mmCIF file of C-alpha atoms in Angstrom:
data_model
loop_
_atom_site.group_PDB
_atom_site.id
_atom_site.type_symbol
_atom_site.label_atom_id
_atom_site.label_comp_id
_atom_site.label_asym_id
_atom_site.label_seq_id
_atom_site.Cartn_x
_atom_site.Cartn_y
_atom_site.Cartn_z
ATOM 1 C CA GLU K 1 5.725 54.314 -78.492
ATOM 2 C CA THR K 2 8.271 53.990 -75.837
ATOM 3 C CA GLY K 3 9.127 56.161 -72.681
ATOM 4 C CA VAL K 4 6.981 58.862 -71.096
ATOM 5 C CA THR K 5 4.931 61.036 -73.548
ATOM 6 C CA GLN K 6 3.754 64.323 -72.383
ATOM 7 C CA THR K 7 1.162 66.684 -74.334
ATOM 8 C CA PRO K 8 1.039 69.491 -75.024
ATOM 9 C CA ARG K 9 4.724 70.645 -75.401
ATOM 10 C CA HIS K 10 3.709 74.089 -75.237
ATOM 11 C CA LEU K 11 0.640 75.774 -73.562
ATOM 12 C CA VAL K 12 -0.267 79.453 -73.137
ATOM 13 C CA MET K 13 -3.442 80.022 -71.063
ATOM 14 C CA GLY K 14 -5.197 82.879 -69.448
ATOM 15 C CA MET K 15 -5.948 83.160 -65.701
ATOM 16 C CA THR K 16 -9.654 82.196 -66.170
ATOM 17 C CA ASN K 17 -9.093 79.333 -68.495
ATOM 18 C CA LYS K 18 -9.267 75.666 -67.682
ATOM 19 C CA LYS K 19 -6.818 73.244 -69.323
ATOM 20 C CA SER K 20 -5.349 69.853 -68.842
ATOM 21 C CA LEU K 21 -1.962 68.483 -69.380
ATOM 22 C CA LYS K 22 -1.603 64.564 -70.418
ATOM 23 C CA CYS K 23 1.241 62.003 -69.425
ATOM 24 C CA GLU K 24 1.342 58.497 -70.870
ATOM 25 C CA GLN K 25 4.232 55.988 -69.899
ATOM 26 C CA HIS K 26 4.916 52.786 -71.893
ATOM 27 C CA LEU K 27 7.286 51.222 -69.458
ATOM 28 C CA GLY K 28 5.057 49.180 -67.211
ATOM 29 C CA HIS K 29 5.996 51.416 -64.329
ATOM 30 C CA ASN K 30 3.818 51.399 -61.162
ATOM 31 C CA ALA K 31 4.279 54.911 -60.052
ATOM 32 C CA MET K 32 3.665 58.380 -61.745
ATOM 33 C CA TYR K 33 4.620 61.860 -60.635
ATOM 34 C CA TRP K 34 4.064 65.542 -61.382
ATOM 35 C CA TYR K 35 6.907 67.931 -60.916
ATOM 36 C CA LYS K 36 7.249 71.260 -61.495
ATOM 37 C CA GLN K 37 10.434 72.939 -62.726
ATOM 38 C CA SER K 38 11.072 76.815 -62.322
ATOM 39 C CA ALA K 39 14.392 78.450 -63.477
ATOM 40 C CA LYS K 40 17.254 78.139 -60.807
ATOM 41 C CA LYS K 41 14.978 76.202 -58.467
ATOM 42 C CA PRO K 42 15.109 72.458 -57.664
ATOM 43 C CA LEU K 43 12.278 70.143 -58.780
ATOM 44 C CA GLU K 44 9.204 70.553 -56.882
ATOM 45 C CA LEU K 45 7.346 67.380 -56.214
ATOM 46 C CA MET K 46 3.646 68.035 -56.631
ATOM 47 C CA PHE K 47 1.824 64.585 -56.757
ATOM 48 C CA VAL K 48 2.736 60.834 -56.569
ATOM 49 C CA TYR K 49 0.455 58.171 -57.650
ATOM 50 C CA SER K 50 1.252 54.355 -57.137
ATOM 51 C CA LEU K 51 -0.954 52.028 -58.821
ATOM 52 C CA GLU K 52 -3.427 54.606 -59.439
ATOM 53 C CA GLU K 53 -3.807 55.840 -55.811
ATOM 54 C CA ARG K 54 -2.386 59.230 -54.874
ATOM 55 C CA VAL K 55 0.183 58.737 -52.078
ATOM 56 C CA GLU K 56 1.647 62.146 -51.733
ATOM 57 C CA ASN K 57 0.264 65.587 -52.213
ATOM 58 C CA ASN K 58 3.045 68.185 -51.502
ATOM 59 C CA SER K 59 0.589 71.277 -50.341
ATOM 60 C CA VAL K 60 -0.124 72.017 -53.904
ATOM 61 C CA PRO K 61 -2.860 74.823 -54.450
ATOM 62 C CA SER K 62 -6.228 73.444 -55.464
ATOM 63 C CA ARG K 63 -5.827 75.007 -58.772
ATOM 64 C CA PHE K 64 -4.130 72.012 -59.779
ATOM 65 C CA SER K 65 -5.893 68.707 -59.699
ATOM 66 C CA PRO K 66 -4.353 65.460 -60.537
ATOM 67 C CA GLU K 67 -6.243 62.328 -62.004
ATOM 68 C CA CYS K 68 -4.762 59.176 -62.672
ATOM 69 C CA PRO K 69 -7.222 57.005 -64.323
ATOM 70 C CA ASN K 70 -5.145 53.769 -64.865
ATOM 71 C CA SER K 71 -1.280 53.093 -64.320
ATOM 72 C CA SER K 72 -0.120 54.298 -67.708
ATOM 73 C CA HIS K 73 -2.007 57.786 -67.747
ATOM 74 C CA LEU K 74 -1.635 60.802 -65.787
ATOM 75 C CA PHE K 75 -3.568 64.066 -65.989
ATOM 76 C CA LEU K 76 -2.986 67.409 -64.359
ATOM 77 C CA HIS K 77 -5.983 69.719 -64.548
ATOM 78 C CA LEU K 78 -5.535 73.403 -64.531
ATOM 79 C CA HIS K 79 -7.852 76.259 -63.546
ATOM 80 C CA THR K 80 -7.736 79.947 -62.608
ATOM 81 C CA LEU K 81 -3.859 79.894 -62.566
ATOM 82 C CA GLN K 82 -1.632 82.688 -61.640
ATOM 83 C CA PRO K 83 1.211 84.015 -63.617
ATOM 84 C CA GLU K 84 3.724 82.629 -60.939
ATOM 85 C CA ASP K 85 2.564 79.136 -62.001
ATOM 86 C CA SER K 86 4.332 79.817 -65.406
ATOM 87 C CA ALA K 87 6.866 76.799 -65.432
ATOM 88 C CA LEU K 88 7.878 73.497 -66.960
ATOM 89 C CA TYR K 89 5.807 70.887 -65.711
ATOM 90 C CA LEU K 90 7.257 67.343 -65.713
ATOM 91 C CA CYS K 91 5.760 63.774 -65.752
ATOM 92 C CA ALA K 92 8.005 61.040 -64.644
ATOM 93 C CA SER K 93 7.533 57.411 -63.744
ATOM 94 C CA SER K 94 9.394 54.662 -62.025
ATOM 95 C CA GLN K 95 9.200 51.249 -60.760
ATOM 96 C CA THR K 96 8.629 51.902 -57.260
ATOM 97 C CA PRO K 97 6.875 54.897 -55.597
ATOM 98 C CA THR K 98 10.015 56.144 -53.892
ATOM 99 C CA GLY K 99 11.869 56.384 -57.250
ATOM 100 C CA ILE K 100 15.133 55.115 -55.579
ATOM 101 C CA TYR K 101 16.117 53.450 -58.719
ATOM 102 C CA GLY K 102 15.639 56.574 -60.977
ATOM 103 C CA TYR K 103 12.927 58.154 -62.704
ATOM 104 C CA THR K 104 12.035 58.193 -66.428
ATOM 105 C CA PHE K 105 10.927 62.101 -67.293
ATOM 106 C CA GLY K 106 8.847 63.021 -70.098
ATOM 107 C CA SER K 107 10.020 65.948 -72.090
ATOM 108 C CA GLY K 108 7.493 68.509 -70.202
ATOM 109 C CA THR K 109 4.964 71.007 -70.813
ATOM 110 C CA ARG K 110 6.189 74.686 -71.209
ATOM 111 C CA LEU K 111 3.045 76.467 -69.565
ATOM 112 C CA THR K 112 2.900 80.290 -69.681
ATOM 113 C CA VAL K 113 0.214 81.860 -67.869
ATOM 114 C CA VAL K 114 -0.717 85.485 -69.208
ATOM 115 C CA GLN O 1 20.282 74.395 -44.330
ATOM 116 C CA LYS O 2 18.761 73.136 -47.707
ATOM 117 C CA GLU O 3 18.672 69.492 -47.964
ATOM 118 C CA VAL O 4 20.848 69.519 -51.228
ATOM 119 C CA GLU O 5 23.095 72.083 -52.334
ATOM 120 C CA GLN O 6 24.508 72.364 -55.827
ATOM 121 C CA ASP O 7 26.060 75.301 -57.319
ATOM 122 C CA PRO O 8 23.834 76.429 -60.555
ATOM 123 C CA GLY O 9 26.943 77.643 -62.598
ATOM 124 C CA PRO O 10 27.408 77.858 -65.468
ATOM 125 C CA LEU O 11 30.325 76.053 -65.622
ATOM 126 C CA SER O 12 32.501 76.680 -68.915
ATOM 127 C CA VAL O 13 35.359 74.328 -69.980
ATOM 128 C CA PRO O 14 37.034 73.668 -72.997
ATOM 129 C CA GLU O 15 36.637 70.403 -75.030
ATOM 130 C CA GLY O 16 38.726 67.478 -73.659
ATOM 131 C CA ALA O 17 38.760 68.835 -69.949
ATOM 132 C CA ILE O 18 37.956 66.670 -67.173
ATOM 133 C CA VAL O 19 34.769 68.308 -65.642
ATOM 134 C CA SER O 20 33.900 67.951 -61.829
ATOM 135 C CA LEU O 21 30.208 68.553 -60.527
ATOM 136 C CA ASN O 22 29.443 68.470 -56.871
ATOM 137 C CA CYS O 23 26.598 68.333 -54.508
ATOM 138 C CA THR O 24 26.618 68.373 -50.711
ATOM 139 C CA TYR O 25 23.659 67.053 -48.589
ATOM 140 C CA SER O 26 22.481 67.290 -45.026
ATOM 141 C CA ASN O 27 20.658 64.063 -44.059
ATOM 142 C CA SER O 28 22.923 61.271 -43.287
ATOM 143 C CA ALA O 29 20.047 58.902 -43.788
ATOM 144 C CA PHE O 30 20.542 59.206 -47.501
ATOM 145 C CA GLN O 31 21.772 56.232 -49.350
ATOM 146 C CA TYR O 32 20.696 56.346 -52.900
ATOM 147 C CA PHE O 33 22.440 58.889 -55.181
ATOM 148 C CA MET O 34 21.582 59.774 -58.647
ATOM 149 C CA TRP O 35 22.663 62.150 -61.411
ATOM 150 C CA TYR O 36 20.562 63.278 -64.023
ATOM 151 C CA ARG O 37 21.363 65.237 -67.427
ATOM 152 C CA GLN O 38 18.963 67.584 -68.856
ATOM 153 C CA TYR O 39 19.082 69.063 -72.201
ATOM 154 C CA SER O 40 17.621 72.225 -73.095
ATOM 155 C CA ARG O 41 13.750 71.756 -73.682
ATOM 156 C CA LYS O 42 14.091 68.186 -72.573
ATOM 157 C CA GLY O 43 13.315 66.512 -69.468
ATOM 158 C CA PRO O 44 15.866 65.065 -67.149
ATOM 159 C CA GLU O 45 17.539 61.704 -68.026
ATOM 160 C CA LEU O 46 19.018 59.426 -65.369
ATOM 161 C CA LEU O 47 22.834 59.312 -66.045
ATOM 162 C CA MET O 48 24.030 57.454 -63.060
ATOM 163 C CA TYR O 49 22.819 55.748 -60.126
ATOM 164 C CA THR O 50 24.917 54.635 -56.921
ATOM 165 C CA TYR O 51 23.919 53.211 -53.615
ATOM 166 C CA SER O 52 25.983 54.011 -50.414
ATOM 167 C CA SER O 53 29.519 55.136 -50.581
ATOM 168 C CA GLY O 54 32.167 54.523 -53.404
ATOM 169 C CA ASN O 55 32.742 55.028 -57.095
ATOM 170 C CA LYS O 56 30.755 53.968 -60.241
ATOM 171 C CA GLU O 57 32.336 54.176 -63.517
ATOM 172 C CA ASP O 58 30.092 54.209 -67.023
ATOM 173 C CA GLY O 59 32.311 55.046 -69.979
ATOM 174 C CA ARG O 60 33.602 58.731 -69.417
ATOM 175 C CA PHE O 61 31.343 59.172 -66.334
ATOM 176 C CA THR O 62 32.457 58.450 -62.891
ATOM 177 C CA ALA O 63 30.143 59.172 -59.798
ATOM 178 C CA GLN O 64 31.492 59.451 -56.571
ATOM 179 C CA VAL O 65 30.004 59.208 -53.017
ATOM 180 C CA ASP O 66 31.693 60.200 -49.787
ATOM 181 C CA LYS O 67 29.029 59.631 -47.112
ATOM 182 C CA SER O 68 31.306 60.857 -44.378
ATOM 183 C CA SER O 69 31.483 64.301 -45.902
ATOM 184 C CA LYS O 70 27.987 64.202 -47.333
ATOM 185 C CA TYR O 71 29.546 64.940 -50.660
ATOM 186 C CA ILE O 72 28.779 63.524 -54.172
ATOM 187 C CA SER O 73 30.570 64.196 -57.204
ATOM 188 C CA LEU O 74 30.182 63.387 -61.077
ATOM 189 C CA PHE O 75 33.375 63.354 -63.073
ATOM 190 C CA ILE O 76 33.241 63.394 -66.989
ATOM 191 C CA ARG O 77 36.480 62.870 -68.637
ATOM 192 C CA ASP O 78 37.401 64.089 -72.280
ATOM 193 C CA SER O 79 34.476 66.424 -71.996
ATOM 194 C CA GLN O 80 32.530 66.985 -75.425
ATOM 195 C CA PRO O 81 30.219 69.882 -76.639
ATOM 196 C CA SER O 82 27.624 67.159 -76.586
ATOM 197 C CA ASP O 83 28.045 67.041 -72.750
ATOM 198 C CA SER O 84 26.578 70.640 -72.543
ATOM 199 C CA ALA O 85 23.403 70.479 -70.412
ATOM 200 C CA THR O 86 22.287 71.033 -66.936
ATOM 201 C CA TYR O 87 23.319 68.227 -64.358
ATOM 202 C CA LEU O 88 21.021 67.460 -61.517
ATOM 203 C CA CYS O 89 22.029 65.526 -58.331
ATOM 204 C CA ALA O 90 19.366 63.703 -56.464
ATOM 205 C CA VAL O 91 19.508 61.899 -53.080
ATOM 206 C CA SER O 92 17.185 59.489 -51.291
ATOM 207 C CA GLY O 93 16.928 57.553 -47.988
ATOM 208 C CA GLY O 94 15.133 54.750 -49.670
ATOM 209 C CA SER O 95 11.815 55.134 -47.890
ATOM 210 C CA TYR O 96 10.978 58.664 -49.494
ATOM 211 C CA ILE O 97 11.025 60.557 -52.555
ATOM 212 C CA PRO O 98 14.364 61.663 -53.921
ATOM 213 C CA THR O 99 15.347 65.316 -53.118
ATOM 214 C CA PHE O 100 17.012 67.255 -56.046
ATOM 215 C CA GLY O 101 19.557 69.826 -56.398
ATOM 216 C CA ARG O 102 18.994 73.027 -58.218
ATOM 217 C CA GLY O 103 21.280 71.661 -61.044
ATOM 218 C CA THR O 104 24.546 72.760 -62.533
ATOM 219 C CA SER O 105 24.877 74.356 -65.944
ATOM 220 C CA LEU O 106 27.619 72.741 -67.981
ATOM 221 C CA ILE O 107 29.152 74.395 -71.201
ATOM 222 C CA VAL O 108 31.907 72.489 -73.057
ATOM 223 C CA HIS O 109 33.158 74.908 -75.762
ATOM 224 C CA PRO O 110 35.096 73.500 -78.880
#
């Protein structure tokens, strides 16, 4: 496989559930990111990992918990979410933490919180 | 003032038209400029990348940066229905994470 792979593609969860999103990159990139994409809004950066170390956390609620066990894998653990958390969650990777040469995005996980 | 402004559209054009997509930004320190294309139910893909001012051409696509006006453009020549997508601009100062626009929805009808 090549590129950035995200699973699952779709997820429906209740507000009391716990679930995890998974991301895997096969590009040898050093940085990985979680973004939230809501309708008619710019991409919102959630977390940045560089060489498995978290370098940025954009005031994200604690109900979102990232994990980066190695430079190829990234998880987003979800618990007690709210309906307003329904969105497309995108994982991305890049050669450098600042992403100035561009990101490679996965296809995203469409999350619906009911 | 938002850091990056982008008209969400939709912009609807006939096949074969020249399309102009634009963004304005507020921070004069931005030096890196990117355009991403996002098809429905897919993640964004990097389309064009430019550094500093000037033009960059890649096939039917031309990216243009005017740093004096803080204005970036993406031109698509001979537009095709397959170009129908949302186009996102992104800008960066080099030492920090890119800032994205809201995206412009483009519809090219046959």
